[in-house]
Amino acid sequence: MGSFHLPSNLAPSEASPEWMNKADNAWQMVAATLVGIQSVPGLVILYGSIVKKKWAVNSAFMALYAFAAVLVCWVGWGYQMSFGKNMVHFLGRPDVALDQKFLLDQAFAGLFPSATMVFFQFCFAAITLILIAGALLGRMNFHAWMLFVPLWLTFSYTIGAFSLWCPDGFLFKAGVMDYSGGYVIHLSSGVAGFTAAYWVGPRLNKDRERFPPNNILLMLAGAGLLWMGLVVPLRLSEEDMQVGDDAIHGEEAYALWGDGERFENSKHNSVFDVEELPSSTLMPKTGRGEVQMT
């Protein structure tokens, strides 16, 4: 039998080393893009349209700035603090993630390069900060937000990511399971949002009494982008039932919440719909990995 030769496009090379799986790398980039679309343009559109007209530009730019600022901080020190060499049992050593050799070497997990992993994890870090911004729309000065983003990323997000997601983290070693970012992203952003809103203080009384969105169609479009990014699983190859199961539970929670809101107020409100969409999808997420389907 003659020797077998791979086609030239599949043969290992400097651009495609033997350890890399092109399909895994492609899917990882697609998954990262799905998360990124939730932030830009998803949450940029949602935040800019769900608030009063006078806050539209400021609110949209809070999300856009967070996305851009997190990228700079992430490659500058955030990624290594979250997934790099162990400094303490809950935090990595600050370092840049820009070296060519480092970016082209195999990532700490998976059959793809570190460059893909850096981008993938960046999208999660960025959306966590943008979710916090939702609690501060119409409350916080933009200059204060510019300081908050790098500080919270450095001293809060990196600790959770290293502890739960990094193989050297003490919670990871203890066997704690964070499925779909239920703790590192959703829980941490929720707690931070509530805490920040408490310390910043409430909006003016006239704004609290009436808070209409400035563009309902764009508000629904932004919410739709966010919801689809949440429903599509990031581990499709590992959890075949995840899409249908999460979608069904999310629809159940959405219907129940909507029925309760209509019963209480005797009318339907599109703003409540937008609030229900992401919340109903997030409800099953935190402990989702421990739920057994029968």
PDB file of C-alpha atoms in Angstrom:
ATOM      1  CA  MET A   1       0.000   0.000   0.000  1.00  0.00           C
ATOM      2  CA  GLY A   2       1.358   3.383  -0.951  1.00  0.00           C
ATOM      3  CA  SER A   3       2.065   6.090   1.581  1.00  0.00           C
ATOM      4  CA  PHE A   4      -0.738   8.487   2.436  1.00  0.00           C
ATOM      5  CA  HIS A   5      -0.176  12.233   2.046  1.00  0.00           C
ATOM      6  CA  LEU A   6      -2.402  14.938   3.449  1.00  0.00           C
ATOM      7  CA  PRO A   7      -3.630  17.649   1.087  1.00  0.00           C
ATOM      8  CA  SER A   8      -1.418  20.720   1.187  1.00  0.00           C
ATOM      9  CA  ASN A   9      -4.093  22.783   2.974  1.00  0.00           C
ATOM     10  CA  LEU A  10      -4.247  20.216   5.819  1.00  0.00           C
ATOM     11  CA  ALA A  11      -0.551  19.441   6.170  1.00  0.00           C
ATOM     12  CA  PRO A  12       1.178  20.830   9.312  1.00  0.00           C
ATOM     13  CA  SER A  13       3.138  24.024   8.821  1.00  0.00           C
ATOM     14  CA  GLU A  14       4.322  27.037  10.793  1.00  0.00           C
ATOM     15  CA  ALA A  15       0.894  28.572  10.350  1.00  0.00           C
ATOM     16  CA  SER A  16      -0.879  25.312  11.238  1.00  0.00           C
ATOM     17  CA  PRO A  17       1.156  23.266  13.748  1.00  0.00           C
ATOM     18  CA  GLU A  18       0.371  19.627  14.481  1.00  0.00           C
ATOM     19  CA  TRP A  19      -1.263  20.345  17.843  1.00  0.00           C
ATOM     20  CA  MET A  20      -3.831  22.784  16.372  1.00  0.00           C
ATOM     21  CA  ASN A  21      -7.279  21.651  15.308  1.00  0.00           C
ATOM     22  CA  LYS A  22      -8.566  24.052  12.668  1.00  0.00           C
ATOM     23  CA  ALA A  23     -12.198  23.194  13.362  1.00  0.00           C
ATOM     24  CA  ASP A  24     -11.799  23.810  17.097  1.00  0.00           C
ATOM     25  CA  ASN A  25     -10.024  27.087  16.407  1.00  0.00           C
ATOM     26  CA  ALA A  26     -12.739  28.206  13.982  1.00  0.00           C
ATOM     27  CA  TRP A  27     -15.548  27.345  16.392  1.00  0.00           C
ATOM     28  CA  GLN A  28     -13.799  29.112  19.256  1.00  0.00           C
ATOM     29  CA  MET A  29     -13.597  32.264  17.154  1.00  0.00           C
ATOM     30  CA  VAL A  30     -17.268  31.945  16.170  1.00  0.00           C
ATOM     31  CA  ALA A  31     -18.238  31.515  19.825  1.00  0.00           C
ATOM     32  CA  ALA A  32     -16.190  34.575  20.789  1.00  0.00           C
ATOM     33  CA  THR A  33     -17.861  36.570  18.009  1.00  0.00           C
ATOM     34  CA  LEU A  34     -21.317  35.578  19.280  1.00  0.00           C
ATOM     35  CA  VAL A  35     -20.419  36.953  22.700  1.00  0.00           C
ATOM     36  CA  GLY A  36     -18.896  40.077  21.159  1.00  0.00           C
ATOM     37  CA  ILE A  37     -22.061  40.740  19.139  1.00  0.00           C
ATOM     38  CA  GLN A  38     -24.032  40.817  22.385  1.00  0.00           C
ATOM     39  CA  SER A  39     -21.875  43.759  23.476  1.00  0.00           C
ATOM     40  CA  VAL A  40     -21.236  45.582  20.194  1.00  0.00           C
ATOM     41  CA  PRO A  41     -23.698  46.294  18.725  1.00  0.00           C
ATOM     42  CA  GLY A  42     -26.236  44.490  20.960  1.00  0.00           C
ATOM     43  CA  LEU A  43     -25.915  46.282  24.297  1.00  0.00           C
ATOM     44  CA  VAL A  44     -24.761  49.522  22.657  1.00  0.00           C
ATOM     45  CA  ILE A  45     -28.076  49.647  20.773  1.00  0.00           C
ATOM     46  CA  LEU A  46     -30.084  48.511  23.800  1.00  0.00           C
ATOM     47  CA  TYR A  47     -28.584  51.009  26.232  1.00  0.00           C
ATOM     48  CA  GLY A  48     -28.784  53.873  23.776  1.00  0.00           C
ATOM     49  CA  SER A  49     -32.470  53.286  23.057  1.00  0.00           C
ATOM     50  CA  ILE A  50     -33.945  52.149  26.388  1.00  0.00           C
ATOM     51  CA  VAL A  51     -33.140  55.413  28.208  1.00  0.00           C
ATOM     52  CA  LYS A  52     -34.471  58.924  27.770  1.00  0.00           C
ATOM     53  CA  LYS A  53     -33.280  60.825  24.710  1.00  0.00           C
ATOM     54  CA  LYS A  54     -31.019  63.100  26.766  1.00  0.00           C
ATOM     55  CA  TRP A  55     -29.005  60.068  27.965  1.00  0.00           C
ATOM     56  CA  ALA A  56     -28.951  58.121  24.687  1.00  0.00           C
ATOM     57  CA  VAL A  57     -25.453  59.005  23.488  1.00  0.00           C
ATOM     58  CA  ASN A  58     -23.898  58.811  26.953  1.00  0.00           C
ATOM     59  CA  SER A  59     -25.451  55.402  27.655  1.00  0.00           C
ATOM     60  CA  ALA A  60     -24.455  53.918  24.310  1.00  0.00           C
ATOM     61  CA  PHE A  61     -20.924  55.238  24.637  1.00  0.00           C
ATOM     62  CA  MET A  62     -20.596  53.769  28.159  1.00  0.00           C
ATOM     63  CA  ALA A  63     -20.966  50.332  26.573  1.00  0.00           C
ATOM     64  CA  LEU A  64     -18.703  51.123  23.620  1.00  0.00           C
ATOM     65  CA  TYR A  65     -15.999  52.600  25.860  1.00  0.00           C
ATOM     66  CA  ALA A  66     -16.082  49.597  28.188  1.00  0.00           C
ATOM     67  CA  PHE A  67     -15.594  47.229  25.244  1.00  0.00           C
ATOM     68  CA  ALA A  68     -12.601  49.189  23.950  1.00  0.00           C
ATOM     69  CA  ALA A  69     -11.010  49.896  27.343  1.00  0.00           C
ATOM     70  CA  VAL A  70     -11.259  46.291  28.493  1.00  0.00           C
ATOM     71  CA  LEU A  71      -9.392  45.149  25.377  1.00  0.00           C
ATOM     72  CA  VAL A  72      -6.447  47.448  26.175  1.00  0.00           C
ATOM     73  CA  CYS A  73      -6.386  46.385  29.827  1.00  0.00           C
ATOM     74  CA  TRP A  74      -6.889  42.724  28.929  1.00  0.00           C
ATOM     75  CA  VAL A  75      -3.832  42.397  26.695  1.00  0.00           C
ATOM     76  CA  GLY A  76      -1.836  44.738  28.936  1.00  0.00           C
ATOM     77  CA  TRP A  77      -2.257  42.819  32.201  1.00  0.00           C
ATOM     78  CA  GLY A  78      -5.775  41.408  32.631  1.00  0.00           C
ATOM     79  CA  TYR A  79      -5.410  38.115  30.746  1.00  0.00           C
ATOM     80  CA  GLN A  80      -2.251  37.085  32.582  1.00  0.00           C
ATOM     81  CA  MET A  81      -3.824  38.042  35.925  1.00  0.00           C
ATOM     82  CA  SER A  82      -6.765  35.801  35.044  1.00  0.00           C
ATOM     83  CA  PHE A  83      -5.011  32.847  33.370  1.00  0.00           C
ATOM     84  CA  GLY A  84      -1.271  33.367  33.737  1.00  0.00           C
ATOM     85  CA  LYS A  85       1.349  32.257  36.231  1.00  0.00           C
ATOM     86  CA  ASN A  86       0.211  31.897  39.812  1.00  0.00           C
ATOM     87  CA  MET A  87       1.011  34.897  42.043  1.00  0.00           C
ATOM     88  CA  VAL A  88      -1.341  33.950  44.902  1.00  0.00           C
ATOM     89  CA  HIS A  89      -3.934  31.204  45.082  1.00  0.00           C
ATOM     90  CA  PHE A  90      -6.682  33.499  43.706  1.00  0.00           C
ATOM     91  CA  LEU A  91      -4.774  35.772  41.298  1.00  0.00           C
ATOM     92  CA  GLY A  92      -2.218  35.531  38.507  1.00  0.00           C
ATOM     93  CA  ARG A  93       0.911  37.589  37.959  1.00  0.00           C
ATOM     94  CA  PRO A  94       0.344  40.801  35.895  1.00  0.00           C
ATOM     95  CA  ASP A  95       2.029  40.630  32.498  1.00  0.00           C
ATOM     96  CA  VAL A  96       1.378  41.507  28.874  1.00  0.00           C
ATOM     97  CA  ALA A  97      -0.287  39.111  26.460  1.00  0.00           C
ATOM     98  CA  LEU A  98       1.236  40.585  23.307  1.00  0.00           C
ATOM     99  CA  ASP A  99       4.368  38.510  22.744  1.00  0.00           C
ATOM    100  CA  GLN A 100       4.299  36.789  19.365  1.00  0.00           C
ATOM    101  CA  LYS A 101       5.697  33.516  20.668  1.00  0.00           C
ATOM    102  CA  PHE A 102       3.147  33.406  23.468  1.00  0.00           C
ATOM    103  CA  LEU A 103       0.217  34.190  21.180  1.00  0.00           C
ATOM    104  CA  LEU A 104       1.158  31.517  18.633  1.00  0.00           C
ATOM    105  CA  ASP A 105       1.841  28.774  21.190  1.00  0.00           C
ATOM    106  CA  GLN A 106      -0.899  26.364  22.259  1.00  0.00           C
ATOM    107  CA  ALA A 107      -3.360  27.784  24.792  1.00  0.00           C
ATOM    108  CA  PHE A 108      -3.565  26.379  28.332  1.00  0.00           C
ATOM    109  CA  ALA A 109      -6.730  24.516  27.246  1.00  0.00           C
ATOM    110  CA  GLY A 110      -7.951  23.354  23.849  1.00  0.00           C
ATOM    111  CA  LEU A 111      -6.331  22.674  20.501  1.00  0.00           C
ATOM    112  CA  PHE A 112      -5.932  26.272  19.378  1.00  0.00           C
ATOM    113  CA  PRO A 113      -3.386  29.074  19.895  1.00  0.00           C
ATOM    114  CA  SER A 114      -3.280  31.455  22.846  1.00  0.00           C
ATOM    115  CA  ALA A 115      -4.244  34.331  20.522  1.00  0.00           C
ATOM    116  CA  THR A 116      -7.672  32.723  20.102  1.00  0.00           C
ATOM    117  CA  MET A 117      -8.021  32.152  23.845  1.00  0.00           C
ATOM    118  CA  VAL A 118      -7.068  35.764  24.623  1.00  0.00           C
ATOM    119  CA  PHE A 119      -9.752  37.076  22.273  1.00  0.00           C
ATOM    120  CA  PHE A 120     -12.329  34.553  23.484  1.00  0.00           C
ATOM    121  CA  GLN A 121     -11.846  35.444  27.146  1.00  0.00           C
ATOM    122  CA  PHE A 122     -11.687  39.155  26.355  1.00  0.00           C
ATOM    123  CA  CYS A 123     -15.243  39.071  25.002  1.00  0.00           C
ATOM    124  CA  PHE A 124     -16.467  37.669  28.318  1.00  0.00           C
ATOM    125  CA  ALA A 125     -14.539  40.221  30.348  1.00  0.00           C
ATOM    126  CA  ALA A 126     -15.918  43.063  28.220  1.00  0.00           C
ATOM    127  CA  ILE A 127     -19.554  42.042  28.455  1.00  0.00           C
ATOM    128  CA  THR A 128     -19.267  41.701  32.230  1.00  0.00           C
ATOM    129  CA  LEU A 129     -18.357  45.381  32.532  1.00  0.00           C
ATOM    130  CA  ILE A 130     -21.054  46.364  30.052  1.00  0.00           C
ATOM    131  CA  LEU A 131     -23.675  44.484  32.063  1.00  0.00           C
ATOM    132  CA  ILE A 132     -22.668  46.510  35.126  1.00  0.00           C
ATOM    133  CA  ALA A 133     -23.194  49.685  33.083  1.00  0.00           C
ATOM    134  CA  GLY A 134     -26.869  48.756  32.767  1.00  0.00           C
ATOM    135  CA  ALA A 135     -27.342  49.488  36.482  1.00  0.00           C
ATOM    136  CA  LEU A 136     -25.745  52.927  36.116  1.00  0.00           C
ATOM    137  CA  LEU A 137     -27.482  54.372  33.066  1.00  0.00           C
ATOM    138  CA  GLY A 138     -28.580  57.897  33.856  1.00  0.00           C
ATOM    139  CA  ARG A 139     -26.769  57.786  37.200  1.00  0.00           C
ATOM    140  CA  MET A 140     -23.012  57.915  36.695  1.00  0.00           C
ATOM    141  CA  ASN A 141     -20.802  60.605  35.236  1.00  0.00           C
ATOM    142  CA  PHE A 142     -18.931  59.339  32.184  1.00  0.00           C
ATOM    143  CA  HIS A 143     -15.532  60.373  33.572  1.00  0.00           C
ATOM    144  CA  ALA A 144     -16.211  58.304  36.686  1.00  0.00           C
ATOM    145  CA  TRP A 145     -17.142  55.367  34.441  1.00  0.00           C
ATOM    146  CA  MET A 146     -13.821  55.728  32.610  1.00  0.00           C
ATOM    147  CA  LEU A 147     -12.012  55.132  35.911  1.00  0.00           C
ATOM    148  CA  PHE A 148     -14.358  52.421  37.130  1.00  0.00           C
ATOM    149  CA  VAL A 149     -13.882  50.104  34.127  1.00  0.00           C
ATOM    150  CA  PRO A 150     -10.115  49.381  34.436  1.00  0.00           C
ATOM    151  CA  LEU A 151     -10.237  49.366  38.248  1.00  0.00           C
ATOM    152  CA  TRP A 152     -13.081  46.849  38.498  1.00  0.00           C
ATOM    153  CA  LEU A 153     -11.581  44.659  35.787  1.00  0.00           C
ATOM    154  CA  THR A 154      -8.211  44.601  37.570  1.00  0.00           C
ATOM    155  CA  PHE A 155      -9.321  44.123  41.161  1.00  0.00           C
ATOM    156  CA  SER A 156     -12.534  42.146  40.828  1.00  0.00           C
ATOM    157  CA  TYR A 157     -13.020  40.318  37.528  1.00  0.00           C
ATOM    158  CA  THR A 158      -9.507  38.876  37.367  1.00  0.00           C
ATOM    159  CA  ILE A 159      -9.870  37.357  40.849  1.00  0.00           C
ATOM    160  CA  GLY A 160     -13.062  35.521  39.929  1.00  0.00           C
ATOM    161  CA  ALA A 161     -11.740  34.375  36.560  1.00  0.00           C
ATOM    162  CA  PHE A 162      -8.460  33.065  37.994  1.00  0.00           C
ATOM    163  CA  SER A 163     -10.103  31.372  40.973  1.00  0.00           C
ATOM    164  CA  LEU A 164     -12.808  29.579  38.964  1.00  0.00           C
ATOM    165  CA  TRP A 165     -11.530  29.200  35.406  1.00  0.00           C
ATOM    166  CA  CYS A 166      -7.742  28.982  35.635  1.00  0.00           C
ATOM    167  CA  PRO A 167      -6.340  25.479  36.336  1.00  0.00           C
ATOM    168  CA  ASP A 168      -4.190  27.035  39.100  1.00  0.00           C
ATOM    169  CA  GLY A 169      -7.142  28.728  40.822  1.00  0.00           C
ATOM    170  CA  PHE A 170      -8.054  27.445  44.276  1.00  0.00           C
ATOM    171  CA  LEU A 171     -11.780  27.093  43.459  1.00  0.00           C
ATOM    172  CA  PHE A 172     -10.984  25.298  40.205  1.00  0.00           C
ATOM    173  CA  LYS A 173      -8.795  22.852  42.119  1.00  0.00           C
ATOM    174  CA  ALA A 174     -11.559  22.382  44.669  1.00  0.00           C
ATOM    175  CA  GLY A 175     -13.864  21.221  41.885  1.00  0.00           C
ATOM    176  CA  VAL A 176     -16.171  24.253  41.786  1.00  0.00           C
ATOM    177  CA  MET A 177     -18.022  24.317  38.486  1.00  0.00           C
ATOM    178  CA  ASP A 178     -18.918  27.596  36.800  1.00  0.00           C
ATOM    179  CA  TYR A 179     -21.122  26.720  33.868  1.00  0.00           C
ATOM    180  CA  SER A 180     -21.508  29.345  31.141  1.00  0.00           C
ATOM    181  CA  GLY A 181     -20.067  32.084  33.321  1.00  0.00           C
ATOM    182  CA  GLY A 182     -22.826  31.898  35.924  1.00  0.00           C
ATOM    183  CA  TYR A 183     -20.522  33.115  38.691  1.00  0.00           C
ATOM    184  CA  VAL A 184     -17.618  34.889  36.968  1.00  0.00           C
ATOM    185  CA  ILE A 185     -19.881  36.919  34.677  1.00  0.00           C
ATOM    186  CA  HIS A 186     -23.551  36.927  35.651  1.00  0.00           C
ATOM    187  CA  LEU A 187     -23.330  36.812  39.434  1.00  0.00           C
ATOM    188  CA  SER A 188     -20.353  39.159  39.703  1.00  0.00           C
ATOM    189  CA  SER A 189     -21.864  41.752  37.353  1.00  0.00           C
ATOM    190  CA  GLY A 190     -25.209  41.553  39.133  1.00  0.00           C
ATOM    191  CA  VAL A 191     -23.704  42.077  42.580  1.00  0.00           C
ATOM    192  CA  ALA A 192     -21.436  44.838  41.295  1.00  0.00           C
ATOM    193  CA  GLY A 193     -24.351  46.543  39.540  1.00  0.00           C
ATOM    194  CA  PHE A 194     -26.526  46.520  42.669  1.00  0.00           C
ATOM    195  CA  THR A 195     -23.640  47.739  44.822  1.00  0.00           C
ATOM    196  CA  ALA A 196     -22.638  50.499  42.405  1.00  0.00           C
ATOM    197  CA  ALA A 197     -26.242  51.683  42.023  1.00  0.00           C
ATOM    198  CA  TYR A 198     -26.601  51.821  45.825  1.00  0.00           C
ATOM    199  CA  TRP A 199     -23.502  53.955  46.315  1.00  0.00           C
ATOM    200  CA  VAL A 200     -24.087  56.209  43.308  1.00  0.00           C
ATOM    201  CA  GLY A 201     -27.648  56.799  44.474  1.00  0.00           C
ATOM    202  CA  PRO A 202     -31.055  56.975  42.798  1.00  0.00           C
ATOM    203  CA  ARG A 203     -31.976  59.053  39.789  1.00  0.00           C
ATOM    204  CA  LEU A 204     -33.884  62.301  40.168  1.00  0.00           C
ATOM    205  CA  ASN A 205     -37.521  61.943  41.224  1.00  0.00           C
ATOM    206  CA  LYS A 206     -38.803  63.275  37.899  1.00  0.00           C
ATOM    207  CA  ASP A 207     -36.756  60.628  36.070  1.00  0.00           C
ATOM    208  CA  ARG A 208     -37.873  57.850  38.385  1.00  0.00           C
ATOM    209  CA  GLU A 209     -41.541  58.689  37.861  1.00  0.00           C
ATOM    210  CA  ARG A 210     -41.306  58.519  34.081  1.00  0.00           C
ATOM    211  CA  PHE A 211     -38.521  56.723  32.236  1.00  0.00           C
ATOM    212  CA  PRO A 212     -39.701  56.069  28.653  1.00  0.00           C
ATOM    213  CA  PRO A 213     -37.360  54.590  26.023  1.00  0.00           C
ATOM    214  CA  ASN A 214     -36.431  56.952  23.219  1.00  0.00           C
ATOM    215  CA  ASN A 215     -36.684  54.303  20.480  1.00  0.00           C
ATOM    216  CA  ILE A 216     -38.732  51.151  21.071  1.00  0.00           C
ATOM    217  CA  LEU A 217     -37.794  49.412  17.804  1.00  0.00           C
ATOM    218  CA  LEU A 218     -34.047  49.774  18.422  1.00  0.00           C
ATOM    219  CA  MET A 219     -34.572  48.714  22.034  1.00  0.00           C
ATOM    220  CA  LEU A 220     -36.192  45.467  20.889  1.00  0.00           C
ATOM    221  CA  ALA A 221     -33.479  44.929  18.267  1.00  0.00           C
ATOM    222  CA  GLY A 222     -30.714  45.307  20.863  1.00  0.00           C
ATOM    223  CA  ALA A 223     -32.513  42.987  23.268  1.00  0.00           C
ATOM    224  CA  GLY A 224     -32.897  40.414  20.491  1.00  0.00           C
ATOM    225  CA  LEU A 225     -29.173  40.420  19.748  1.00  0.00           C
ATOM    226  CA  LEU A 226     -28.419  39.995  23.444  1.00  0.00           C
ATOM    227  CA  TRP A 227     -30.923  37.190  23.868  1.00  0.00           C
ATOM    228  CA  MET A 228     -29.752  35.177  20.868  1.00  0.00           C
ATOM    229  CA  GLY A 229     -26.162  35.416  22.038  1.00  0.00           C
ATOM    230  CA  LEU A 230     -27.227  34.038  25.406  1.00  0.00           C
ATOM    231  CA  VAL A 231     -29.341  31.215  23.970  1.00  0.00           C
ATOM    232  CA  VAL A 232     -26.687  29.943  21.547  1.00  0.00           C
ATOM    233  CA  PRO A 233     -24.426  27.683  23.648  1.00  0.00           C
ATOM    234  CA  LEU A 234     -20.690  28.195  23.783  1.00  0.00           C
ATOM    235  CA  ARG A 235     -20.173  24.473  24.341  1.00  0.00           C
ATOM    236  CA  LEU A 236     -22.351  23.129  21.568  1.00  0.00           C
ATOM    237  CA  SER A 237     -19.938  20.296  20.796  1.00  0.00           C
ATOM    238  CA  GLU A 238     -20.031  19.112  24.437  1.00  0.00           C
ATOM    239  CA  GLU A 239     -23.688  19.682  25.438  1.00  0.00           C
ATOM    240  CA  ASP A 240     -25.936  18.625  22.569  1.00  0.00           C
ATOM    241  CA  MET A 241     -29.143  19.275  24.496  1.00  0.00           C
ATOM    242  CA  GLN A 242     -28.152  22.698  25.757  1.00  0.00           C
ATOM    243  CA  VAL A 243     -29.738  24.823  23.023  1.00  0.00           C
ATOM    244  CA  GLY A 244     -33.212  23.374  23.293  1.00  0.00           C
ATOM    245  CA  ASP A 245     -33.186  23.013  27.059  1.00  0.00           C
ATOM    246  CA  ASP A 246     -32.055  26.563  27.786  1.00  0.00           C
ATOM    247  CA  ALA A 247     -34.413  27.996  25.195  1.00  0.00           C
ATOM    248  CA  ILE A 248     -37.388  26.108  26.637  1.00  0.00           C
ATOM    249  CA  HIS A 249     -36.640  27.124  30.232  1.00  0.00           C
ATOM    250  CA  GLY A 250     -36.048  30.698  29.116  1.00  0.00           C
ATOM    251  CA  GLU A 251     -39.366  30.806  27.257  1.00  0.00           C
ATOM    252  CA  GLU A 252     -41.168  29.395  30.328  1.00  0.00           C
ATOM    253  CA  ALA A 253     -39.664  32.042  32.611  1.00  0.00           C
ATOM    254  CA  TYR A 254     -40.379  34.765  30.039  1.00  0.00           C
ATOM    255  CA  ALA A 255     -44.044  33.730  29.750  1.00  0.00           C
ATOM    256  CA  LEU A 256     -44.543  33.496  33.513  1.00  0.00           C
ATOM    257  CA  TRP A 257     -42.884  36.861  34.144  1.00  0.00           C
ATOM    258  CA  GLY A 258     -44.900  38.505  31.385  1.00  0.00           C
ATOM    259  CA  ASP A 259     -48.176  37.046  32.672  1.00  0.00           C
ATOM    260  CA  GLY A 260     -47.378  38.279  36.182  1.00  0.00           C
ATOM    261  CA  GLU A 261     -46.574  41.765  34.929  1.00  0.00           C
ATOM    262  CA  ARG A 262     -49.803  41.952  32.950  1.00  0.00           C
ATOM    263  CA  PHE A 263     -51.801  40.665  35.929  1.00  0.00           C
ATOM    264  CA  GLU A 264     -50.291  43.297  38.223  1.00  0.00           C
ATOM    265  CA  ASN A 265     -50.513  46.278  35.886  1.00  0.00           C
ATOM    266  CA  SER A 266     -53.486  45.230  33.720  1.00  0.00           C
ATOM    267  CA  LYS A 267     -51.541  46.297  30.632  1.00  0.00           C
ATOM    268  CA  HIS A 268     -48.600  45.237  28.495  1.00  0.00           C
ATOM    269  CA  ASN A 269     -45.316  47.137  28.446  1.00  0.00           C
ATOM    270  CA  SER A 270     -42.504  46.556  25.939  1.00  0.00           C
ATOM    271  CA  VAL A 271     -39.903  47.720  28.462  1.00  0.00           C
ATOM    272  CA  PHE A 272     -40.894  44.845  30.736  1.00  0.00           C
ATOM    273  CA  ASP A 273     -40.491  42.511  27.767  1.00  0.00           C
ATOM    274  CA  VAL A 274     -36.908  43.662  27.287  1.00  0.00           C
ATOM    275  CA  GLU A 275     -36.175  43.195  30.992  1.00  0.00           C
ATOM    276  CA  GLU A 276     -37.673  39.701  30.896  1.00  0.00           C
ATOM    277  CA  LEU A 277     -35.748  38.451  27.846  1.00  0.00           C
ATOM    278  CA  PRO A 278     -32.174  38.334  29.204  1.00  0.00           C
ATOM    279  CA  SER A 279     -33.265  37.664  32.779  1.00  0.00           C
ATOM    280  CA  SER A 280     -35.343  34.631  31.819  1.00  0.00           C
ATOM    281  CA  THR A 281     -32.417  33.215  29.869  1.00  0.00           C
ATOM    282  CA  LEU A 282     -29.942  33.815  32.684  1.00  0.00           C
ATOM    283  CA  MET A 283     -32.119  32.154  35.311  1.00  0.00           C
ATOM    284  CA  PRO A 284     -31.040  28.542  34.526  1.00  0.00           C
ATOM    285  CA  LYS A 285     -27.383  29.416  33.870  1.00  0.00           C
ATOM    286  CA  THR A 286     -25.578  29.577  37.213  1.00  0.00           C
ATOM    287  CA  GLY A 287     -26.034  25.957  38.269  1.00  0.00           C
ATOM    288  CA  ARG A 288     -26.893  24.649  34.824  1.00  0.00           C
ATOM    289  CA  GLY A 289     -23.975  22.235  34.718  1.00  0.00           C
ATOM    290  CA  GLU A 290     -25.256  20.366  37.764  1.00  0.00           C
ATOM    291  CA  VAL A 291     -28.805  19.884  36.471  1.00  0.00           C
ATOM    292  CA  GLN A 292     -29.519  16.388  35.165  1.00  0.00           C
ATOM    293  CA  MET A 293     -32.204  15.976  32.552  1.00  0.00           C
ATOM    294  CA  THR A 294     -34.480  12.934  32.821  1.00  0.00           C
TER     295      THR A 294
END
